Amino acid sequence: MLYTRSSQLFAEAEKVIPGGVNSPVRAFKAVGGTPIFVKSAKGAYMYDEDGNRLIDYINSWGPMILGHAFEPVVQAVIEKAKLGTSFGMPTELETQIAALAVSMVPNIDKIRFVNSGTEACMSAVRLARGFTKRDKIIKFAGCYHGHSDSFLIQAGSGAITFGTPNSPGVTAGTAKDTLLARYNDLENVAALIEANENQIAAIIVEPVAGNMGCIPPNKGFLEGLCQLCTDNGILLIFDEVMTGFRLAAGGVQELFNINADIVCFGKVIGGGLPVGAFAARAEIMNYLAPLGPVYQAGTLSGNPLAMAAGLAMLQSLDSDRAIFKRLEEKTAYLAEGMEKVLKANNVVFTINRIGSMVSVHFDAAPVVDFQSAAKGDNETFKKFFHGLLQEGIYIAPSAYETWFITDALTYDDLDFTIQAVDKVSKTF
Ligand SMILES: *Cc1c(COP(=O)(O)O)cnc(C)c1O
């Protein structure tokens, strides 16, 4: 496959956009080459500027769980756009999506909508600090909570790919209030809490990690965090920006039957438009302005186009709960197929998966935290990535990313992908 026009467009973009992209993970810095420019997408496929069709395993990094240009979402956006695209005043639509989200997710009474996952996590931490009157937070190495200053301390995803876990521009004052723990290591968390008695406002965690590849929590890890928080007056924040409305209608809280204090959303909740949200029980949410003292705002928050897209998406998921099982079956089929051919070709690998999230790591040891995720062989990953691209399959251009399975993928697509993995891994 040729990507000539994409390369030309990238050269033009580089002149006026830093690195040619508006979000670093889109660049091919970790794998070499130049990014693909997309023209359109429908269902499981993207069509690029060179006229190639790509089977998409990124799906806008998660939101397109029902496939690209999903008809109910597209229709909802078109209809709403005709009525005006932003008012900066309340609309009934906002109450409708809020009520639906609250009914789908366990353990939340109220939800506030923002414009991105970053905003959701940033606001959740401010709320936790205001509520507990404490300053410090614990985050886990390799977990990504958006690009707000407090989180750019060994963040996953693009922040690792580009070797800037501690970004310049984040002040020492901010960094000192973020304590770093190892994922899946309760003793480490307990020690941090003990050393910072009565100072920790919140523990923020991806309850299933998805920004260092896909890393499910060990048995007892989330329960243990919950207990440590309860015992020490700390709020537990589940960052479900990736997992919310994906691993179950009610996210990881429902999947593992564990209650967090504050939950963050993004990605799927916006149906492909820029949306984030954070939610909690009323006692905590009432701490927000205008009811309470913690300030949080947004000119375009609750934007009618974004809310229409999100509502159409949540309604589709809510009315067909079998989708989550269907997605898991497709993911299992793909993972088992890939395992078989990789083994047959004597490739050293580990595949992690849960629900509709899966990641391939080129290392034999179990991948349970950032340290083990970082051991993957990046040279092999580069060959894997570019090999699949030549076969018309698009996975994220970084070894630290999860693949997202969409309902639009057919078993023929999955078979085609497994055959491509077989072909490509013979060349390692
Ligand atoms: C994507 C992501 C974010 C950031 O969301 P943006 O919409 O990109 O700001 C935060 N947390 C997690 C777990 C994510 O996967």
GROMACS .gro file of N, CA and C and ligand atoms in nm, residues 116-118 121 144-146 206 211 239 241-242 267, ligand 1:
model
   54
  116SER      N    1  -1.343   1.722   2.783
  116SER     CA    2  -1.241   1.620   2.755
  116SER      C    3  -1.216   1.537   2.880
  117GLY      N    4  -1.149   1.425   2.859
  117GLY     CA    5  -1.110   1.340   2.972
  117GLY      C    6  -1.013   1.413   3.064
  118THR      N    7  -0.925   1.492   3.004
  118THR     CA    8  -0.830   1.570   3.082
  118THR      C    9  -0.903   1.660   3.182
  121CYS      N   10  -1.064   1.461   3.474
  121CYS     CA   11  -0.972   1.415   3.579
  121CYS      C   12  -0.919   1.532   3.661
  144TYR      N   13  -0.249   0.708   3.274
  144TYR     CA   14  -0.263   0.838   3.209
  144TYR      C   15  -0.397   0.899   3.249
  145HIS      N   16  -0.394   1.023   3.293
  145HIS     CA   17  -0.519   1.089   3.332
  145HIS      C   18  -0.536   1.222   3.259
  146GLY      N   19  -0.481   1.229   3.138
  146GLY     CA   20  -0.487   1.353   3.063
  146GLY      C   21  -0.361   1.434   3.088
  206GLU      N   22  -0.655   0.419   3.693
  206GLU     CA   23  -0.730   0.355   3.586
  206GLU      C   24  -0.763   0.215   3.640
  211ASN      N   25  -0.328   0.260   2.928
  211ASN     CA   26  -0.233   0.351   2.868
  211ASN      C   27  -0.088   0.305   2.883
  239ASP      N   28  -1.059   0.659   3.721
  239ASP     CA   29  -1.055   0.724   3.590
  239ASP      C   30  -1.106   0.622   3.489
  241VAL      N   31  -1.224   0.703   3.193
  241VAL     CA   32  -1.232   0.771   3.063
  241VAL      C   33  -1.224   0.666   2.950
  242MET      N   34  -1.141   0.565   2.969
  242MET     CA   35  -1.128   0.461   2.867
  242MET      C   36  -1.228   0.347   2.889
  267LYS      N   37  -1.422   0.986   2.614
  267LYS     CA   38  -1.428   0.889   2.504
  267LYS      C   39  -1.569   0.841   2.471
  429LIG     C1   40  -0.778   0.938   2.707
  429LIG     C2   41  -0.768   0.935   2.853
  429LIG     C3   42  -0.770   1.053   2.928
  429LIG     C4   43  -0.765   1.190   2.865
  429LIG     O1   44  -0.878   1.217   2.790
  429LIG     P1   45  -0.871   1.335   2.680
  429LIG     O2   46  -1.010   1.342   2.627
  429LIG     O3   47  -0.769   1.289   2.579
  429LIG     O4   48  -0.830   1.458   2.748
  429LIG     C5   49  -0.772   1.043   3.065
  429LIG     N1   50  -0.773   0.923   3.126
  429LIG     C6   51  -0.769   0.808   3.057
  429LIG     C7   52  -0.772   0.679   3.131
  429LIG     C8   53  -0.766   0.810   2.919
  429LIG     O5   54  -0.758   0.695   2.851
   0.00000   0.00000   0.00000
